Amino acid sequence: MSKIRGVLEKNSFFLELYQLGIIKFGDFTLKSSLKSPFYIDFRPIASSPELLKKLAKILQKEARKKPTDLICGVPYAALPMATALSLESDIPMIIKRKENKDYGTQRLIEGLYDKGQSCLLIEDVITSGESLLETIESLEKEEIQVSTILVVLDREQGGMERLCDKGYHIQALFHIHEVLDLLDEKKLLESQTLEDVRAFLKETLQMQNLQRISYEKKREKITHPTGRKLLDIALKKKSNLILSADLTKSQSILQLASSTGSHLCALKLHADIIEDFSAEFIGELKTIAQKNHFLLIEDRKFGDIRNSTALQFYKGIFRIAHWADMVTVHLIAGSKSLSAFEKSSSGLISIAKMSSEGQLMDANYTKKVLNISRKHPQIIGSVCQQRIPEDLLLFTPGVHLEDISDGKGQKYLTPQRAFNEQHTDFIIVGRGVYQGNDPVASAKAYRKHSWIAYEESLN
Ligand code: S5P
């Protein structure tokens, strides 16, 4: 209910912005010299304290999700927005100069800050992301770390993807296609104008290859046989659901696996939480997996030096190497530690950014993990909270049909958001399935919603 209220509030806020004249339709030439049938200009918001306050409140809701030391706005249009957010949140602001002055301190960043502090960056509109990158460069020169970027409106012309590819955590409050749908619903646009703008957006997307790619196309980019097998299963079963069977008794896991198996493309275990783990249990689980056509993932999150990792993978009571089709790995010990897996046919899933509140993987770390993952022949994809390069499979945990939190630091998003905003390939769902009264019905619902979300995200 509160989610619906949130959407309605956001929509009515946008309509007020629209009345202020922030979007104009006609023939325009953008900063990049690209011709465009619409133009967005947020500067008039500075003349409306009321709307600025409302925007600050919406931004604050998002900003609260991740602590930050500083706030900065990309000059100039985002300056009043950053100021309003600073007043709303009590977080100090710094100012990026557009031009360096040739007198006084010659600083590009004004205000009080310390090296190593984190900064939330605000941008009004993103097109190519060029202005954002300029501001980021100045901040990083001062050793200020950009923790999150909040954009008010995404023109959907490649900027978000560019920043994501560079490993930054970026989020937009509004996307132009949603805005067009809203204006259409309120009958505020002529149908010809709508058609022209939609055609323009589609064309620029195609030009830049920004639409998410289908599983069939993805299959051509993934070289590891396990990655391909997973995609084949997804296509055959029309399922991109990975069930996280975080139960502690082997019988409960076997029961869950056989009752929900026909809806899954993979089942994920934490072997070390199973109180009565045994080779027989794994044998039975393997049989269920083969019968129901799904793969097994061990979510071990390996992260030690090569020698210990190899022992943890091959030895001990779990003997993971003998049954796991895929395992999760942290790259914290460096890429050489991955040679522990070189003789195995298991696919590796790297952890590039976690879904828990306050997690410590910053943009730079994520960027390095993704770079290593792209080059490593055994890494089939990554766990991350944002779009990643399309030659990797994206696995998204922290998915729930409701946009909620578990009250223990897990941040959830819906399948729709995971597929449309992050272009995920597979969702990982645990409690959303096994904790309800009817896990089979839940697995069915997640499978259905996620497949629809995947198909929608192709358009
Ligand atoms: O960042 C992460 C990475 C993983 S693999 N966040 C996660 O939640 N996970 C795992 O996904 C987590 O260990 C758990 O097994 C599952 C999510 O479970 P849920 O019950 O919150 O859906």
Coordinates of C-alpha atoms and ligand atoms in Angstrom, one line a residue:
M1 CA 0.0 0.0 0.0
S2 CA 2.7 2.4 1.0
K3 CA 4.6 1.5 -2.2
I4 CA 1.5 2.5 -4.3
R5 CA 1.2 5.7 -2.3
G6 CA 4.9 6.4 -2.9
V7 CA 4.5 6.0 -6.7
L8 CA 1.4 8.3 -6.7
E9 CA 3.3 10.9 -4.7
K10 CA 6.2 10.7 -7.1
N11 CA 3.9 11.0 -10.1
S12 CA 2.0 13.9 -8.8
F13 CA 5.4 15.6 -7.9
F14 CA 6.5 15.1 -11.5
L15 CA 3.3 16.6 -12.9
E16 CA 3.9 19.7 -10.8
L17 CA 7.5 19.9 -12.2
Y18 CA 6.0 19.5 -15.7
Q19 CA 3.6 22.4 -15.1
L20 CA 6.7 24.4 -14.3
G21 CA 7.8 23.9 -17.9
I22 CA 10.9 21.7 -17.3
I23 CA 10.2 19.6 -20.5
K24 CA 9.8 21.2 -23.9
F25 CA 8.9 19.5 -27.1
G26 CA 10.1 20.6 -30.5
D27 CA 13.5 20.6 -32.4
F28 CA 16.5 21.0 -30.1
T29 CA 20.2 20.6 -30.4
L30 CA 21.8 19.1 -27.3
K31 CA 25.2 19.9 -25.7
S32 CA 26.6 16.9 -27.6
S33 CA 25.2 18.4 -30.9
L34 CA 22.7 15.6 -31.1
K35 CA 19.3 16.7 -32.4
S36 CA 16.4 15.9 -30.1
P37 CA 12.6 16.3 -30.2
F38 CA 12.5 17.2 -26.5
Y39 CA 14.5 19.3 -24.1
I40 CA 14.7 19.1 -20.3
D41 CA 15.7 22.0 -18.2
F42 CA 15.5 21.8 -14.4
R43 CA 16.7 25.3 -13.7
P44 CA 13.2 26.8 -13.1
I45 CA 13.0 24.6 -10.0
A46 CA 15.3 27.1 -8.2
S47 CA 12.3 29.6 -8.4
S48 CA 10.0 27.2 -6.6
P49 CA 11.0 26.7 -3.0
E50 CA 8.0 24.5 -2.5
L51 CA 9.0 22.0 -5.3
L52 CA 12.6 22.2 -4.3
K53 CA 11.6 21.1 -0.8
K54 CA 9.5 18.3 -2.1
L55 CA 12.4 17.1 -4.3
A56 CA 14.7 17.3 -1.3
K57 CA 12.4 15.0 0.6
I58 CA 12.3 12.4 -2.2
L59 CA 16.1 12.6 -2.6
Q60 CA 16.5 12.2 1.1
K61 CA 14.5 8.9 1.1
E62 CA 17.0 7.5 -1.4
A63 CA 20.0 9.1 0.2
R64 CA 19.2 7.6 3.6
K65 CA 19.8 4.1 2.2
K66 CA 23.5 4.6 2.2
P67 CA 25.4 6.8 4.6
T68 CA 27.6 9.5 3.1
D69 CA 29.9 12.2 4.5
L70 CA 29.2 14.9 1.9
I71 CA 26.8 16.0 -0.8
C72 CA 27.8 17.6 -4.1
G73 CA 25.7 18.8 -7.1
V74 CA 26.9 18.8 -10.7
P75 CA 27.0 22.4 -11.7
Y76 CA 24.7 24.3 -12.3
A77 CA 21.2 22.9 -12.3
A78 CA 21.8 20.4 -9.6
L79 CA 23.3 23.0 -7.2
P80 CA 20.0 24.2 -5.7
M81 CA 18.9 20.5 -5.5
A82 CA 22.1 19.5 -3.6
T83 CA 21.7 22.5 -1.3
A84 CA 18.1 21.6 -0.5
L85 CA 19.1 18.0 0.2
S86 CA 21.9 19.2 2.4
L87 CA 19.4 21.3 4.5
E88 CA 16.9 18.4 4.6
S89 CA 19.5 15.8 5.6
D90 CA 22.0 17.9 7.6
I91 CA 24.8 16.4 5.5
P92 CA 27.4 19.0 4.6
M93 CA 27.7 20.1 1.0
I94 CA 30.7 20.8 -1.1
I95 CA 30.7 22.8 -4.4
K96 CA 32.3 21.9 -7.6
R97 CA 33.4 24.9 -9.7
K98 CA 32.6 24.7 -13.3
E99 CA 35.7 26.7 -14.2
N100 CA 38.9 27.0 -12.3
K101 CA 39.4 30.5 -11.0
D102 CA 42.9 32.0 -11.7
Y103 CA 43.2 33.8 -8.4
G104 CA 43.0 32.9 -4.7
T105 CA 43.1 29.2 -3.9
Q106 CA 42.5 27.9 -7.4
R107 CA 40.6 25.0 -6.0
L108 CA 38.0 23.2 -8.1
I109 CA 36.2 21.9 -5.0
E110 CA 35.0 24.4 -2.5
G111 CA 33.8 23.8 1.1
L112 CA 35.2 21.8 4.0
Y113 CA 36.1 18.2 3.4
D114 CA 38.8 15.6 4.2
K115 CA 40.5 13.2 1.9
G116 CA 38.9 9.7 1.9
Q117 CA 35.4 11.1 2.7
S118 CA 32.4 9.7 0.8
C119 CA 30.2 11.9 -1.3
L120 CA 26.7 11.6 -2.7
L121 CA 26.5 13.2 -6.1
I122 CA 23.3 14.8 -7.5
E123 CA 22.7 15.4 -11.2
D124 CA 19.5 16.9 -12.6
V125 CA 19.4 15.2 -16.0
I126 CA 21.7 12.5 -17.5
T127 CA 22.2 12.1 -21.2
S128 CA 25.7 10.9 -22.0
G129 CA 27.0 11.2 -18.4
E130 CA 29.8 13.5 -19.6
S131 CA 29.1 16.3 -17.0
L132 CA 28.9 13.8 -14.2
L133 CA 32.3 12.3 -15.3
E134 CA 33.9 15.7 -15.2
T135 CA 32.6 16.3 -11.7
I136 CA 33.7 12.8 -10.6
E137 CA 37.2 13.4 -11.9
S138 CA 37.5 16.6 -9.9
L139 CA 36.2 14.9 -6.7
E140 CA 38.5 11.9 -7.1
K141 CA 41.5 14.2 -7.7
E142 CA 40.8 15.4 -4.1
E143 CA 40.5 11.8 -3.0
I144 CA 36.8 12.1 -2.3
Q145 CA 35.0 8.9 -3.0
V146 CA 31.8 9.0 -4.9
S147 CA 29.5 6.6 -3.0
T148 CA 26.2 7.0 -4.9
I149 CA 25.0 9.1 -7.8
L150 CA 21.3 10.2 -7.7
V151 CA 20.0 11.5 -10.9
V152 CA 16.6 13.2 -11.1
L153 CA 15.7 12.3 -14.7
D154 CA 17.4 9.8 -17.0
R155 CA 17.0 10.6 -20.7
E156 CA 17.8 7.0 -21.4
Q157 CA 20.5 7.8 -23.8
G158 CA 23.4 5.8 -22.5
G159 CA 24.7 7.9 -19.6
M160 CA 23.5 5.6 -16.8
E161 CA 25.1 2.5 -18.5
R162 CA 28.3 4.4 -19.1
L163 CA 28.6 5.3 -15.4
C164 CA 27.5 1.7 -14.4
D165 CA 30.2 0.2 -16.6
K166 CA 32.7 2.3 -14.8
G167 CA 31.6 0.8 -11.6
Y168 CA 29.6 3.7 -10.1
H169 CA 26.4 3.1 -8.2
I170 CA 23.9 5.3 -10.0
Q171 CA 20.2 5.6 -9.6
A172 CA 17.5 7.8 -11.3
L173 CA 14.3 9.0 -9.7
F174 CA 12.5 9.2 -13.1
H175 CA 13.2 7.6 -16.4
I176 CA 12.0 9.3 -19.6
H177 CA 9.9 6.4 -20.7
E178 CA 7.9 6.4 -17.4
V179 CA 7.5 10.2 -17.7
L180 CA 6.1 9.8 -21.2
D181 CA 3.7 7.1 -20.0
L182 CA 2.5 9.4 -17.3
L183 CA 2.0 12.4 -19.6
D184 CA 0.2 10.1 -22.0
E185 CA -2.1 8.8 -19.2
K186 CA -2.9 12.3 -18.2
K187 CA -3.5 13.3 -21.8
L188 CA -1.0 16.1 -21.6
L189 CA 0.7 15.3 -24.9
E190 CA -0.4 15.1 -28.5
S191 CA -0.2 11.6 -29.9
Q192 CA 2.2 12.7 -32.7
T193 CA 4.6 14.3 -30.2
L194 CA 4.6 11.1 -28.1
E195 CA 5.2 8.9 -31.2
D196 CA 8.1 11.1 -32.3
V197 CA 9.8 11.1 -28.9
R198 CA 9.3 7.4 -28.5
A199 CA 10.7 6.7 -31.9
F200 CA 13.7 9.0 -31.2
L201 CA 14.4 7.2 -28.0
K202 CA 14.2 3.8 -29.6
E203 CA 16.5 4.8 -32.4
T204 CA 19.1 6.2 -30.0
L205 CA 18.9 3.1 -27.9
Q206 CA 19.4 0.9 -30.9
M207 CA 22.3 3.1 -32.1
Q208 CA 24.0 2.7 -28.8
N209 CA 23.0 -0.9 -28.3
L210 CA 21.6 -0.1 -24.9
Q211 CA 18.6 -2.3 -24.9
R212 CA 19.2 -5.4 -22.7
I213 CA 20.1 -8.4 -24.8
S214 CA 18.1 -11.6 -24.9
Y215 CA 19.2 -14.8 -23.4
E216 CA 19.8 -16.1 -26.9
K217 CA 22.2 -13.3 -27.7
K218 CA 23.8 -13.5 -24.3
R219 CA 24.5 -17.1 -24.9
E220 CA 26.8 -16.1 -27.8
K221 CA 28.8 -13.9 -25.4
I222 CA 29.2 -16.4 -22.5
T223 CA 32.0 -18.9 -23.2
H224 CA 31.9 -21.1 -20.1
P225 CA 29.8 -24.3 -20.7
T226 CA 28.0 -23.9 -17.3
G227 CA 26.9 -20.4 -18.1
R228 CA 25.6 -21.6 -21.4
K229 CA 23.8 -24.5 -19.8
L230 CA 22.1 -22.1 -17.3
L231 CA 20.9 -19.9 -20.2
D232 CA 19.6 -23.0 -22.1
I233 CA 17.6 -24.1 -19.0
A234 CA 16.2 -20.6 -18.6
L235 CA 15.1 -20.6 -22.2
K236 CA 13.7 -24.1 -22.1
K237 CA 11.8 -23.7 -18.8
K238 CA 11.0 -20.0 -19.2
S239 CA 12.4 -19.5 -15.7
N240 CA 15.1 -17.2 -14.4
L241 CA 14.5 -18.1 -10.8
I242 CA 17.2 -19.3 -8.6
L243 CA 15.9 -20.6 -5.3
S244 CA 18.1 -19.9 -2.2
A245 CA 17.3 -22.9 -0.1
D246 CA 18.7 -21.5 3.2
L247 CA 17.2 -24.3 5.4
T248 CA 19.2 -26.2 8.0
K249 CA 17.8 -29.7 7.7
S250 CA 18.6 -31.8 4.7
Q251 CA 15.1 -33.4 4.5
S252 CA 13.5 -29.9 4.3
I253 CA 15.8 -28.9 1.5
L254 CA 15.1 -32.1 -0.4
Q255 CA 11.4 -31.6 0.0
L256 CA 11.6 -28.0 -1.1
A257 CA 13.8 -28.9 -4.1
S258 CA 11.5 -31.6 -5.4
S259 CA 8.3 -29.6 -4.9
T260 CA 9.5 -26.4 -6.5
G261 CA 12.1 -27.9 -8.9
S262 CA 10.0 -27.6 -12.0
H263 CA 10.0 -23.8 -11.6
L264 CA 13.7 -23.3 -11.0
C265 CA 16.7 -22.9 -13.2
A266 CA 19.1 -23.4 -10.3
L267 CA 19.0 -24.0 -6.6
K268 CA 21.5 -22.3 -4.3
L269 CA 22.8 -23.8 -1.0
H270 CA 24.8 -22.7 1.9
A271 CA 26.1 -26.2 2.7
D272 CA 27.7 -25.1 6.0
I273 CA 24.3 -24.2 7.5
I274 CA 22.9 -27.8 7.0
E275 CA 23.1 -29.6 10.4
D276 CA 22.9 -33.1 8.9
F277 CA 24.9 -32.6 5.7
S278 CA 26.0 -35.9 4.2
A279 CA 27.1 -37.4 0.9
E280 CA 23.8 -39.2 0.6
F281 CA 21.9 -35.9 0.9
I282 CA 24.0 -34.4 -2.0
G283 CA 23.4 -37.6 -4.0
E284 CA 19.6 -37.3 -3.6
L285 CA 19.7 -33.6 -4.3
K286 CA 21.6 -34.2 -7.5
T287 CA 19.0 -36.8 -8.6
I288 CA 16.2 -34.2 -8.0
A289 CA 18.2 -31.6 -9.9
Q290 CA 18.7 -33.9 -12.9
K291 CA 15.1 -35.0 -12.9
N292 CA 13.8 -31.4 -12.7
H293 CA 16.5 -30.0 -14.9
F294 CA 18.1 -27.4 -12.6
L295 CA 21.7 -26.6 -11.6
L296 CA 23.2 -26.4 -8.1
I297 CA 25.1 -23.4 -6.8
E298 CA 27.1 -23.5 -3.6
D299 CA 27.1 -20.0 -2.1
R300 CA 30.4 -20.5 -0.3
K301 CA 31.7 -17.0 -1.1
F302 CA 35.3 -18.3 -1.2
G303 CA 37.8 -15.5 -0.4
D304 CA 41.0 -17.0 1.0
I305 CA 44.5 -17.5 -0.4
R306 CA 44.8 -20.1 -3.2
N307 CA 45.9 -22.9 -1.0
S308 CA 43.1 -22.6 1.6
T309 CA 40.5 -22.0 -1.1
A310 CA 41.5 -25.2 -2.9
L311 CA 41.2 -27.2 0.4
Q312 CA 37.8 -25.6 1.1
F313 CA 36.7 -26.4 -2.4
Y314 CA 37.9 -30.0 -2.8
K315 CA 38.2 -31.3 0.8
G316 CA 36.4 -31.3 4.1
I317 CA 33.0 -32.8 4.7
F318 CA 31.3 -30.8 1.9
R319 CA 33.6 -31.8 -1.0
I320 CA 32.0 -28.9 -2.9
A321 CA 34.0 -29.5 -6.1
H322 CA 32.3 -32.9 -6.5
W323 CA 28.7 -31.6 -6.9
A324 CA 28.5 -27.8 -7.3
D325 CA 27.8 -26.6 -10.9
M326 CA 28.6 -23.1 -9.8
V327 CA 30.2 -21.5 -6.7
T328 CA 30.3 -17.9 -5.5
V329 CA 33.7 -16.2 -5.0
H330 CA 35.0 -13.0 -3.4
L331 CA 37.9 -11.6 -5.3
I332 CA 39.3 -9.9 -2.2
A333 CA 42.4 -12.1 -2.2
G334 CA 43.2 -11.1 -5.7
S335 CA 42.6 -12.9 -9.0
K336 CA 45.5 -15.3 -8.6
S337 CA 43.7 -17.0 -5.8
L338 CA 41.2 -18.2 -8.4
S339 CA 43.7 -20.7 -9.7
A340 CA 42.4 -22.9 -6.9
F341 CA 39.5 -23.7 -9.3
E342 CA 41.5 -24.2 -12.5
K343 CA 41.1 -27.9 -12.7
S344 CA 37.4 -27.8 -12.0
S345 CA 34.5 -27.5 -14.5
S346 CA 32.4 -25.4 -12.0
G347 CA 31.4 -22.0 -13.1
L348 CA 32.4 -19.1 -10.8
I349 CA 30.1 -16.2 -9.8
S350 CA 32.1 -13.3 -8.5
I351 CA 30.7 -11.0 -5.8
A352 CA 31.0 -7.4 -7.0
K353 CA 28.6 -5.7 -4.7
M354 CA 26.4 -7.1 -1.9
S355 CA 22.7 -6.4 -1.2
S356 CA 23.2 -5.7 2.5
E357 CA 22.9 -2.3 4.0
G358 CA 26.3 -0.7 4.7
Q359 CA 28.2 -3.2 2.7
L360 CA 31.8 -2.1 2.1
M361 CA 32.4 -2.8 -1.6
D362 CA 32.8 0.7 -3.0
A363 CA 32.6 1.8 -6.7
N364 CA 36.3 1.2 -7.2
Y365 CA 36.2 -2.3 -5.8
T366 CA 33.1 -3.2 -7.8
K367 CA 34.9 -1.8 -11.0
K368 CA 38.0 -4.0 -10.3
V369 CA 35.9 -7.1 -9.6
L370 CA 34.0 -6.6 -12.9
N371 CA 37.2 -6.0 -14.9
I372 CA 38.8 -9.2 -13.5
S373 CA 35.5 -11.2 -14.0
R374 CA 35.3 -10.2 -17.7
K375 CA 38.8 -11.6 -18.4
H376 CA 38.6 -14.7 -16.3
P377 CA 37.5 -17.8 -18.3
Q378 CA 35.8 -19.5 -15.4
I379 CA 33.8 -16.5 -14.2
I380 CA 30.4 -16.7 -15.8
G381 CA 28.9 -13.7 -14.0
S382 CA 28.6 -11.6 -10.9
V383 CA 26.4 -10.7 -8.0
C384 CA 25.9 -7.0 -8.2
Q385 CA 23.4 -4.3 -7.5
Q386 CA 23.6 -2.4 -10.8
R387 CA 23.9 -3.1 -14.5
I388 CA 27.1 -4.9 -15.5
P389 CA 28.8 -5.5 -18.8
E390 CA 26.7 -7.7 -21.0
D391 CA 29.4 -10.4 -21.4
L392 CA 28.8 -11.4 -17.8
L393 CA 25.6 -12.9 -16.3
L394 CA 24.1 -10.7 -13.6
F395 CA 22.7 -12.5 -10.5
T396 CA 20.5 -10.5 -8.3
P397 CA 19.9 -11.5 -4.7
G398 CA 17.7 -9.5 -2.4
V399 CA 14.6 -9.9 -4.6
H400 CA 11.1 -9.9 -3.2
L401 CA 7.7 -9.3 -4.8
E402 CA 7.2 -6.4 -2.4
D403 CA 9.8 -3.6 -2.3
I404 CA 10.6 -4.1 1.4
S405 CA 13.4 -4.7 3.8
D406 CA 13.8 -7.8 6.1
G407 CA 14.6 -5.5 9.1
K408 CA 18.0 -7.2 9.4
G409 CA 19.9 -5.2 6.8
Q410 CA 18.8 -7.0 3.6
K411 CA 17.7 -4.6 0.9
Y412 CA 15.0 -6.0 -1.4
L413 CA 13.9 -4.9 -4.8
T414 CA 11.1 -6.3 -7.0
P415 CA 11.7 -8.5 -10.1
Q416 CA 10.4 -5.6 -12.3
R417 CA 13.1 -3.3 -10.9
A418 CA 15.8 -6.0 -11.1
F419 CA 15.1 -6.6 -14.8
N420 CA 14.2 -3.2 -16.0
E421 CA 16.6 -1.0 -14.1
Q422 CA 19.5 -3.4 -13.6
H423 CA 19.1 -5.7 -16.6
T424 CA 19.6 -8.7 -14.4
D425 CA 19.7 -12.2 -15.8
F426 CA 18.8 -14.3 -12.8
I427 CA 17.0 -13.4 -9.6
I428 CA 17.9 -15.2 -6.3
V429 CA 15.0 -15.6 -4.0
G430 CA 15.2 -17.2 -0.5
R431 CA 12.7 -16.3 2.2
G432 CA 10.2 -14.9 -0.4
V433 CA 9.7 -18.5 -1.5
Y434 CA 10.4 -20.9 1.4
Q435 CA 9.1 -18.8 4.3
G436 CA 5.5 -18.5 3.1
N437 CA 2.6 -20.9 3.7
D438 CA 2.8 -22.3 0.2
P439 CA 6.4 -22.4 -1.2
V440 CA 5.3 -24.1 -4.4
A441 CA 2.7 -21.3 -5.1
S442 CA 5.4 -18.7 -4.3
A443 CA 8.0 -20.3 -6.5
K444 CA 5.4 -20.3 -9.3
A445 CA 4.6 -16.6 -8.7
Y446 CA 8.2 -15.6 -8.7
R447 CA 8.9 -17.6 -11.8
K448 CA 6.0 -16.0 -13.6
H449 CA 6.6 -12.4 -12.5
S450 CA 10.3 -12.6 -13.3
W451 CA 9.8 -14.1 -16.7
I452 CA 7.3 -11.4 -17.6
A453 CA 9.8 -8.8 -16.2
Y454 CA 12.5 -10.3 -18.4
E455 CA 10.3 -10.2 -21.5
E456 CA 9.2 -6.6 -20.8
S457 CA 12.8 -5.5 -20.3
L458 CA 13.6 -6.6 -23.8
N459 CA 11.2 -4.0 -25.3
Ligands
S5P1 O1 24.8 -9.7 -1.9 C1 24.3 -10.8 -1.6 C2 24.8 -11.9 -2.1 C3 24.1 -13.1 -1.9 S1 24.7 -14.6 -2.7 N1 23.1 -10.8 -0.9 C4 22.5 -12.0 -0.6 O2 21.4 -11.9 0.0 N2 23.0 -13.2 -1.1 C5 22.4 -14.5 -0.7 O3 21.1 -14.5 -1.3 C6 22.2 -14.7 0.8 O4 23.3 -15.3 1.4 C7 20.9 -15.6 0.8 O5 21.3 -16.9 0.7 C8 20.2 -15.1 -0.5 C9 19.0 -14.1 -0.2 O6 18.1 -14.7 0.6 P1 16.7 -13.9 0.9 O7 16.0 -14.8 2.0 O8 17.0 -12.6 1.5 O9 15.9 -13.9 -0.4

